[in-house]
Amino acid sequence: MKEKIKEFYNKDICRYLIILLVSLILCIPMFNDKLNIYSDDGIQHIARAMGTEVSLKEGSLFGNVIDDFANKFGYSWNLFYGSFTTYGIIFFKLFTGSYITGYKIFMATMLFMSGITMYMLVNKVTEKKDVALLASTLYLSFPYHLTDLYTRNAVGEFASFVFIPLVFLGLYNLLKTKDKYYYLPIGAIGLIFTHNLTTAIVAFFAFIYLLINIKYLKENYVQKGLVISLFFIIICTACYVLPMIETKLEASYAVYEDGVMATKESFISNGLDIKDLFVTKDGNYSFEIGIHIIIMLAFSKMVFKNINESKHKQEYLYCLIAGLISIFMTTKYFPWKILPDAIAMVQFPWRFMQIGMFFLCIVAAINMSYVIKKFGFIDIVIMNVIAILLVFAVTLIPYNEEKTGLWNYDSMAIMTGKEMECLAGAGKLEYLPTKAYNNKFYIASRVKGIAELDGSVIIEEELKLKDKYVGEVTVTTDAAKIELPYLYYPGYEVRVDGVIKDTFETDNGMLGFILEKDEKANVEVEYIGTKTVKVSAIISFIGFLVLGIYIYKKR
């Protein structure tokens, strides 16, 4: 019997079950009815999922514009922000009938999958399953990971934990084993569809990893693998990246304006104190490294001496240095002032905690395998009990006094015209056209139908239904500049008596067109998406299909 148990334990499936168990334990508070999942970013992601699904059901192409948001003038998240998390919540909602339950199951799934991908990476690099298991469970349970889950409700960043290990697994395979480097495009594609800022940070550290392994770049196999990976990344993400670029080129949007998301001054001001890495202040996010991980890392010098002859020495040293530098980058003592203002796009220095702890969890696990003789299951259990107790002790888990339901859908993203406001479903309105962002009161008080900006018109039988508008308009002057009740996003088609008209962005950030004098013109408006949206969707579909075939053949 003991032999059978030992044989089962040595299989990957046993390790996956242990990772699942740890994930379930960490998710216990998630399924408390009184958990406040609306705090911080939570309501934004749930509202976005709701609005996207409603728009899809109403026929809006890919839900690119959420028809009911921004005072029902249409507001876009999905043209600017990867939609993997949105569709993930919608997917689980289809089976549960609840956005709340769908959100919770999606987050629990992402936690479990992040443990699996970390296990895959470390198992490949160290060829030691127990080390991989410890690294995986440390990765699951370090405080910032659970802060994203319970305090920040940062769905995009939280889901990106799944794909970070895959990027480095793909790079390691390409450079060192010449096998299964398809994990690189899978990880990169997942990051791009999930969280732009994490994608940029991971790309930087991946590039550094390539530089320290530059000698391998001379090999034809490596060059070919990088080209193939880049090819798949480009074509599979075309359906998101190309429409986003097109939208940016078509008009100015607030998200790209200096100071809207963050300024360099606000970015620097959010740097951590050193003590924040060791002690969590009441009521704040937890940025602790964790005393157990600090103790494990204390053995690094001793361990490094013992692995000098190991083929994994370079990976160990890279993870240690990259991890420590990343943690230093979370603090206010890092020389952020000398870097370009563009660094403000990251918003908060403490975002580097994610990538820093990714590296340091690997180092900590390797250290324990050298320090503890006959390192095995019991040691992993003890360390996980400590880690879980610690993370629950320092992670603020917000509860409501009474169980509350989701905000009323009709009240989401209703602008009041204030200079600064944060709305469920629209965030800080950063995805508005810049002209609309700078003229919020106009949008908030605007009529729901046609408005003439120049000239005079008579409007009859006007009807606006979601992303479709019909009305009979008579121009009483030579011509009229008309503003339609839609915020300006590319993809709206305006037809006058069946003839497609050119459109433009008005000074208010709305959709406009010119109508010549006519006895009575039938005006129709509908969001159909641009040619770029449609063509890029076909390109990505083919890309995913070819990638699937490629992976199948490689496996």
XYZ file of C-alpha atoms in Angstrom:
555
model
C 0.000 0.000 0.000
C 2.830 2.389 0.889
C 4.407 1.732 -2.476
C 1.161 2.570 -4.274
C 0.781 5.802 -2.283
C 4.381 6.730 -3.060
C 3.861 5.901 -6.718
C 0.729 8.075 -6.854
C 2.480 10.952 -5.083
C 5.244 10.934 -7.661
C 2.748 11.569 -10.457
C 1.949 15.084 -11.653
C -1.766 14.514 -11.119
C -1.169 14.212 -7.378
C 0.656 17.551 -7.366
C -2.210 19.116 -9.331
C -4.684 17.874 -6.718
C -2.576 19.410 -3.944
C -2.490 22.713 -5.840
C -6.266 22.473 -6.211
C -6.656 21.869 -2.471
C -4.498 24.886 -1.596
C -6.444 26.993 -4.098
C -9.766 25.935 -2.577
C -8.556 26.787 0.920
C -7.430 30.234 -0.237
C -10.800 30.736 -1.947
C -12.923 29.931 1.113
C -13.739 33.619 1.824
C -14.639 34.087 -1.853
C -17.870 32.138 -1.401
C -19.077 33.983 1.663
C -22.299 35.751 0.643
C -21.231 38.853 2.539
C -17.896 39.261 0.761
C -17.725 42.743 -0.741
C -16.607 42.012 -4.285
C -17.777 45.459 -5.419
C -14.950 47.319 -3.676
C -12.161 48.930 -5.677
C -12.132 47.451 -9.217
C -14.686 44.709 -8.595
C -17.825 46.592 -9.609
C -16.107 47.814 -12.771
C -15.338 44.334 -14.064
C -18.719 42.899 -13.142
C -20.554 45.853 -14.679
C -18.410 45.596 -17.790
C -19.325 41.919 -18.127
C -23.009 42.741 -17.705
C -22.929 45.550 -20.248
C -20.961 43.492 -22.754
C -23.342 40.535 -22.569
C -26.403 42.772 -22.935
C -24.825 44.463 -25.959
C -23.951 41.110 -27.513
C -27.531 39.926 -27.105
C -28.738 43.119 -28.747
C -26.517 42.392 -31.748
C -23.614 44.777 -31.082
C -20.522 43.471 -32.866
C -18.279 41.747 -30.265
C -19.725 44.042 -27.593
C -17.117 46.621 -28.583
C -19.428 49.457 -27.542
C -21.612 48.967 -24.474
C -24.790 50.657 -25.621
C -26.377 51.363 -22.232
C -23.385 53.046 -20.580
C -22.413 56.743 -20.459
C -26.034 57.917 -20.305
C -26.918 55.436 -23.060
C -24.688 57.190 -25.580
C -22.503 54.079 -25.776
C -19.190 53.562 -23.962
C -16.310 51.317 -24.967
C -14.085 49.237 -22.720
C -13.397 46.447 -25.141
C -11.644 48.563 -27.769
C -9.027 49.593 -25.203
C -8.795 46.835 -22.581
C -8.316 43.105 -23.250
C -11.606 41.251 -22.912
C -10.452 37.808 -21.695
C -11.646 38.485 -18.154
C -14.961 39.904 -19.348
C -15.788 36.895 -21.492
C -14.525 34.628 -18.700
C -17.066 36.064 -16.244
C -19.810 35.867 -18.894
C -18.890 32.232 -19.641
C -19.362 31.094 -16.040
C -22.465 33.262 -15.683
C -24.077 31.256 -18.497
C -23.867 28.122 -16.330
C -24.718 29.699 -12.980
C -27.261 32.345 -14.004
C -25.476 34.874 -11.792
C -22.783 37.413 -12.605
C -21.662 37.308 -8.975
C -21.212 33.544 -8.944
C -19.685 33.672 -12.405
C -17.175 36.243 -11.177
C -16.252 34.138 -8.151
C -15.822 30.904 -10.109
C -13.728 32.695 -12.719
C -11.422 34.131 -10.048
C -11.106 30.767 -8.303
C -10.278 29.133 -11.634
C -7.592 31.713 -12.366
C -6.028 31.143 -8.948
C -5.852 27.383 -9.525
C -4.510 27.774 -13.069
C -1.767 30.149 -11.892
C -0.588 27.407 -9.553
C -0.575 24.868 -12.376
C 1.423 27.048 -14.763
C 3.963 27.892 -12.039
C 4.348 24.180 -11.303
C 4.929 23.470 -14.991
C 7.669 26.088 -15.214
C 9.616 25.155 -12.090
C 9.275 21.426 -12.709
C 10.783 21.912 -16.148
C 13.653 24.094 -14.946
C 14.628 22.195 -11.775
C 13.455 18.703 -12.763
C 12.285 18.359 -9.148
C 8.561 17.941 -8.597
C 8.620 18.782 -4.892
C 10.467 22.042 -5.565
C 7.925 22.848 -8.283
C 5.049 22.104 -5.917
C 6.432 24.384 -3.202
C 7.114 27.205 -5.682
C 3.574 26.826 -6.996
C 1.884 27.010 -3.609
C 4.086 29.916 -2.505
C 3.070 31.690 -5.708
C -0.588 31.059 -4.897
C -0.387 32.361 -1.365
C 1.948 35.332 -1.216
C 0.048 38.334 0.219
C -0.118 40.571 -2.877
C -1.681 37.741 -4.890
C -4.519 37.505 -2.381
C -4.711 41.299 -2.103
C -5.548 41.348 -5.819
C -8.228 38.728 -5.171
C -9.932 40.117 -2.092
C -9.020 43.763 -1.547
C -8.339 45.269 -4.952
C -10.597 42.921 -6.925
C -8.110 43.558 -9.727
C -9.497 40.981 -12.140
C -7.176 41.740 -15.055
C -3.951 41.733 -13.059
C -5.098 38.722 -11.041
C -5.797 36.665 -14.171
C -2.417 37.630 -15.631
C -0.710 35.551 -12.908
C -1.682 32.517 -15.013
C 0.282 33.583 -18.067
C 3.531 34.922 -16.586
C 5.006 31.430 -15.940
C 4.019 30.313 -19.445
C 6.045 33.109 -21.064
C 9.204 32.086 -19.210
C 8.503 28.382 -19.698
C 8.320 28.993 -23.435
C 11.555 31.014 -23.406
C 13.361 28.402 -21.309
C 12.218 25.586 -23.579
C 13.257 27.476 -26.681
C 16.710 28.356 -25.396
C 17.643 25.374 -23.265
C 15.634 22.283 -24.254
C 14.619 22.972 -27.876
C 11.167 21.615 -27.075
C 7.616 22.909 -26.619
C 8.382 26.612 -26.952
C 4.759 27.133 -27.985
C 4.138 28.084 -24.354
C 5.761 31.428 -25.207
C 3.064 32.577 -27.656
C 0.327 31.063 -25.458
C 1.546 33.059 -22.456
C 2.083 36.270 -24.400
C -1.321 36.054 -26.106
C -2.980 35.445 -22.756
C -1.247 38.456 -21.212
C -2.195 40.780 -24.077
C -5.859 39.786 -23.868
C -5.792 40.094 -20.069
C -3.772 43.059 -18.793
C -1.772 45.571 -20.833
C 0.397 46.835 -17.986
C 1.459 43.375 -16.854
C 2.210 42.545 -20.489
C 4.620 45.489 -20.711
C 6.356 44.584 -17.441
C 6.728 40.902 -18.346
C 7.975 41.818 -21.839
C 10.750 43.889 -20.246
C 11.965 41.065 -18.010
C 11.602 38.516 -20.809
C 13.788 40.720 -22.996
C 16.427 40.864 -20.242
C 16.311 37.060 -20.000
C 16.953 36.863 -23.740
C 19.886 39.252 -23.433
C 21.642 37.180 -20.776
C 21.160 34.168 -23.038
C 22.272 35.998 -26.157
C 24.688 33.236 -27.147
C 21.719 30.998 -27.926
C 20.253 33.564 -30.302
C 22.866 32.603 -32.888
C 21.237 29.194 -33.288
C 18.879 28.800 -36.239
C 16.387 26.850 -34.136
C 16.102 29.678 -31.607
C 15.786 32.340 -34.298
C 13.115 30.311 -36.044
C 11.261 29.750 -32.761
C 11.227 33.455 -31.917
C 9.935 34.347 -35.380
C 7.207 31.697 -35.223
C 6.224 32.790 -31.710
C 6.073 36.437 -32.747
C 4.004 35.488 -35.782
C 1.413 33.692 -33.670
C 1.329 36.497 -31.091
C 0.660 39.090 -33.789
C -2.027 37.257 -35.722
C -3.842 35.801 -32.708
C -4.098 39.184 -30.974
C -4.943 41.080 -34.173
C -8.642 41.150 -33.273
C -7.785 43.263 -30.216
C -4.614 45.130 -31.129
C -5.567 46.368 -34.613
C -8.973 47.847 -33.619
C -7.309 49.478 -30.604
C -4.694 51.092 -32.855
C -7.350 52.134 -35.355
C -9.427 53.735 -32.601
C -6.434 55.670 -31.298
C -5.647 56.960 -34.787
C -9.264 57.919 -35.533
C -9.640 60.334 -32.624
C -8.165 61.423 -29.325
C -9.268 59.442 -26.245
C -8.743 60.451 -22.629
C -6.889 57.292 -21.659
C -3.949 58.377 -23.823
C -3.803 61.915 -22.456
C -1.123 62.909 -19.940
C -2.324 62.855 -16.372
C -5.645 61.076 -16.923
C -4.571 57.627 -15.724
C -1.684 58.934 -13.611
C 1.026 61.578 -13.577
C 4.671 60.878 -12.922
C 4.305 62.743 -9.622
C 1.332 60.623 -8.518
C 3.168 57.493 -9.654
C 6.237 58.324 -7.569
C 4.111 59.295 -4.562
C 2.685 55.773 -4.476
C 6.096 54.197 -3.875
C 6.282 51.955 -0.810
C 8.214 52.497 2.386
C 10.620 49.693 3.252
C 8.482 48.811 6.264
C 5.530 48.153 3.930
C 7.429 45.103 2.685
C 7.404 43.673 6.207
C 4.287 44.996 7.950
C 0.760 45.569 6.634
C -0.956 48.714 7.844
C -4.565 48.356 8.952
C -7.035 48.996 6.162
C -4.464 49.088 3.371
C -3.354 46.706 0.670
C -0.861 44.082 1.780
C 2.558 44.432 0.176
C 4.384 42.120 2.562
C 6.927 39.719 1.146
C 6.048 37.323 3.948
C 8.302 36.358 6.855
C 8.432 32.723 5.703
C 9.652 33.721 2.225
C 12.165 36.176 3.717
C 13.605 33.353 5.844
C 13.791 31.095 2.784
C 15.532 33.803 0.781
C 18.096 34.316 3.560
C 19.757 31.057 2.491
C 20.346 32.271 -1.064
C 24.074 32.967 -0.706
C 24.738 29.543 0.749
C 22.584 27.813 -1.858
C 24.164 29.693 -4.752
C 27.579 28.373 -3.759
C 26.251 24.830 -3.881
C 24.735 25.147 -7.326
C 27.746 26.711 -9.004
C 28.205 23.642 -11.148
C 24.512 23.184 -11.830
C 23.140 23.770 -15.309
C 20.377 25.806 -13.633
C 22.759 28.279 -12.001
C 21.961 31.009 -14.527
C 18.191 30.707 -14.053
C 18.586 30.769 -10.274
C 20.759 33.876 -10.344
C 18.484 35.636 -12.825
C 15.387 34.962 -10.712
C 17.135 36.144 -7.551
C 18.472 39.381 -9.051
C 15.332 40.152 -11.078
C 13.166 39.450 -8.042
C 15.139 41.679 -5.683
C 15.329 44.500 -8.241
C 11.574 44.254 -8.843
C 10.863 44.490 -5.120
C 13.176 47.506 -4.920
C 11.221 49.050 -7.801
C 8.066 48.976 -5.679
C 9.606 51.440 -3.238
C 9.948 55.200 -3.256
C 13.722 54.805 -3.013
C 14.060 53.552 -6.575
C 15.279 56.422 -8.839
C 12.017 56.814 -10.729
C 12.616 60.530 -11.243
C 15.347 59.959 -13.810
C 13.121 57.734 -15.970
C 10.886 59.107 -18.773
C 7.422 60.404 -17.893
C 5.944 57.454 -19.786
C 6.627 55.293 -16.722
C 3.467 56.834 -15.237
C 1.452 54.446 -17.451
C 2.178 51.744 -14.847
C 0.187 53.915 -12.366
C 1.657 52.416 -9.177
C 5.239 51.278 -8.429
C 3.869 48.465 -6.287
C 2.624 46.707 -9.424
C 6.178 45.350 -9.658
C 5.380 43.270 -6.575
C 3.673 40.782 -8.890
C 6.682 40.023 -11.083
C 9.104 40.347 -8.152
C 7.346 37.706 -6.082
C 6.992 35.473 -9.143
C 10.795 35.296 -9.318
C 11.379 35.115 -5.564
C 8.911 32.263 -5.014
C 11.035 30.190 -7.390
C 14.231 31.082 -5.516
C 12.649 30.373 -2.112
C 11.502 26.907 -3.192
C 14.914 25.997 -4.618
C 16.588 27.196 -1.418
C 14.497 24.905 0.734
C 15.363 21.895 -1.404
C 19.060 22.514 -0.631
C 18.677 23.484 3.018
C 16.375 20.666 4.136
C 17.769 17.160 3.866
C 15.338 14.721 2.271
C 13.090 17.631 1.322
C 9.609 16.266 0.656
C 5.875 16.242 1.265
C 5.882 16.941 5.010
C 8.093 19.992 4.553
C 5.752 21.320 1.855
C 2.716 20.835 4.111
C 4.329 22.703 7.011
C 5.404 25.607 4.813
C 1.976 25.854 3.233
C 0.201 25.912 6.582
C 2.468 28.803 7.603
C 1.939 30.605 4.282
C -1.856 30.248 4.374
C -2.112 31.397 7.984
C 0.082 34.385 7.186
C -1.783 35.462 4.082
C -5.132 35.389 5.849
C -3.635 37.298 8.771
C -2.357 40.187 6.646
C -4.870 40.323 3.765
C -7.803 42.637 4.350
C -10.980 40.803 3.319
C -13.860 43.304 3.084
C -17.328 42.150 4.090
C -20.708 43.856 3.936
C -22.741 43.963 7.125
C -25.668 42.658 5.118
C -25.764 40.603 1.959
C -26.187 42.981 -0.972
C -27.184 42.404 -4.548
C -25.573 43.801 -7.669
C -26.155 47.449 -8.422
C -29.158 48.197 -10.540
C -28.085 47.803 -14.158
C -29.972 50.899 -15.299
C -28.043 53.032 -12.799
C -24.632 52.037 -14.131
C -22.380 54.567 -15.861
C -24.836 57.458 -15.505
C -22.777 60.632 -15.790
C -23.675 63.592 -13.607
C -21.279 66.083 -15.183
C -18.868 66.376 -12.258
C -15.271 67.096 -13.162
C -14.099 63.978 -11.302
C -16.373 60.992 -10.850
C -16.004 57.223 -10.814
C -18.939 55.270 -12.204
C -19.840 51.595 -12.072
C -19.216 50.300 -15.567
C -17.205 53.287 -16.788
C -14.427 53.712 -14.238
C -13.107 57.247 -14.280
C -14.478 57.677 -17.818
C -10.956 57.338 -19.184
C -12.214 55.670 -22.373
C -14.310 58.649 -23.402
C -13.245 60.672 -26.430
C -11.041 63.457 -25.068
C -13.508 66.119 -26.210
C -16.309 64.393 -24.314
C -14.074 63.859 -21.272
C -13.358 67.577 -21.162
C -17.040 68.412 -21.571
C -18.727 65.953 -19.213
C -21.546 68.260 -18.204
C -22.668 68.536 -21.821
C -22.798 64.743 -22.141
C -24.630 64.421 -18.825
C -27.286 66.991 -19.749
C -27.549 66.298 -23.464
C -30.860 65.339 -25.081
C -31.202 61.704 -26.115
C -31.910 62.461 -29.755
C -30.470 64.434 -32.661
C -28.998 67.887 -31.984
C -28.312 70.403 -34.754
C -24.961 72.114 -34.318
C -25.249 74.325 -37.384
C -28.304 75.002 -39.543
C -31.911 74.199 -38.789
C -33.793 70.893 -38.923
C -37.222 69.485 -38.151
C -37.183 66.025 -36.585
C -40.116 63.610 -36.718
C -40.742 60.045 -35.542
C -37.368 59.786 -33.837
C -36.482 56.464 -32.172
C -33.210 55.394 -30.550
C -32.927 51.744 -29.572
C -29.523 50.723 -28.207
C -26.986 51.064 -31.041
C -29.694 51.676 -33.670
C -31.365 54.985 -34.472
C -34.069 55.952 -36.980
C -35.648 59.307 -37.586
C -37.139 61.515 -40.266
C -35.230 64.760 -40.610
C -36.061 67.786 -42.727
C -33.342 70.401 -43.268
C -34.775 73.914 -43.568
C -31.455 75.594 -44.393
C -29.001 74.856 -47.186
C -27.298 72.220 -45.027
C -27.051 71.261 -41.391
C -24.303 69.870 -39.199
C -25.999 67.214 -37.117
C -24.854 65.522 -33.927
C -26.189 62.034 -33.238
C -26.801 60.603 -29.751
C -23.659 58.449 -29.768
C -20.177 58.984 -28.380
C -17.584 58.886 -31.110
C -16.106 55.439 -31.636
C -15.231 54.096 -35.100
C -17.731 51.597 -36.479
C -21.031 53.502 -36.611
C -22.712 53.591 -40.018
C -25.032 56.503 -40.905
C -27.435 56.068 -43.824
C -29.635 58.810 -45.316
C -32.368 57.340 -47.504
C -30.206 54.238 -47.761
C -27.042 56.081 -48.803
C -24.031 55.813 -46.466
C -22.794 59.217 -45.261
C -19.356 60.284 -44.054
C -19.149 60.836 -40.307
C -16.856 62.842 -38.032
C -16.259 63.614 -34.374
C -18.043 66.727 -33.174
C -16.523 69.276 -30.803
C -18.426 67.475 -28.032
C -16.882 64.069 -28.733
C -20.084 62.793 -30.346
C -20.855 61.253 -33.742
C -21.686 63.839 -36.385
C -22.506 64.131 -40.090
C -23.602 66.747 -42.637
C -27.121 66.623 -44.066
C -28.000 68.647 -47.152
C -31.379 70.310 -47.670
C -34.075 67.764 -48.337
C -37.823 67.664 -48.099
C -37.723 64.764 -45.685
C -34.750 62.408 -45.215
C -34.884 59.058 -43.470
C -31.820 58.823 -41.192
C -30.651 55.441 -39.874
C -27.689 54.761 -37.590
C -26.242 51.416 -36.529
C -23.000 50.179 -35.002
C -21.618 47.609 -37.434
C -17.912 47.808 -36.606
C -15.148 48.847 -38.955
C -13.571 46.758 -41.687
C -10.510 46.509 -39.464
C -12.588 44.931 -36.685
C -14.065 42.354 -39.039
C -10.894 41.505 -40.954
C -8.787 41.290 -37.791
C -11.360 38.922 -36.241
C -10.966 36.595 -39.236
C -7.170 36.847 -38.999
C -7.228 35.935 -35.296
C -9.646 33.051 -35.860
C -7.311 31.600 -38.482
C -4.344 32.316 -36.205
C -5.807 30.379 -33.276
C -6.758 27.535 -35.596
C -3.229 27.294 -37.034
C -1.698 27.626 -33.543
C -3.856 24.743 -32.326
C -2.726 22.557 -35.228
C 0.888 23.586 -34.655
C 0.719 22.673 -30.948
C -0.962 19.360 -31.741
C 1.814 18.412 -34.142
C 4.536 19.505 -31.706
C 3.033 17.463 -28.885
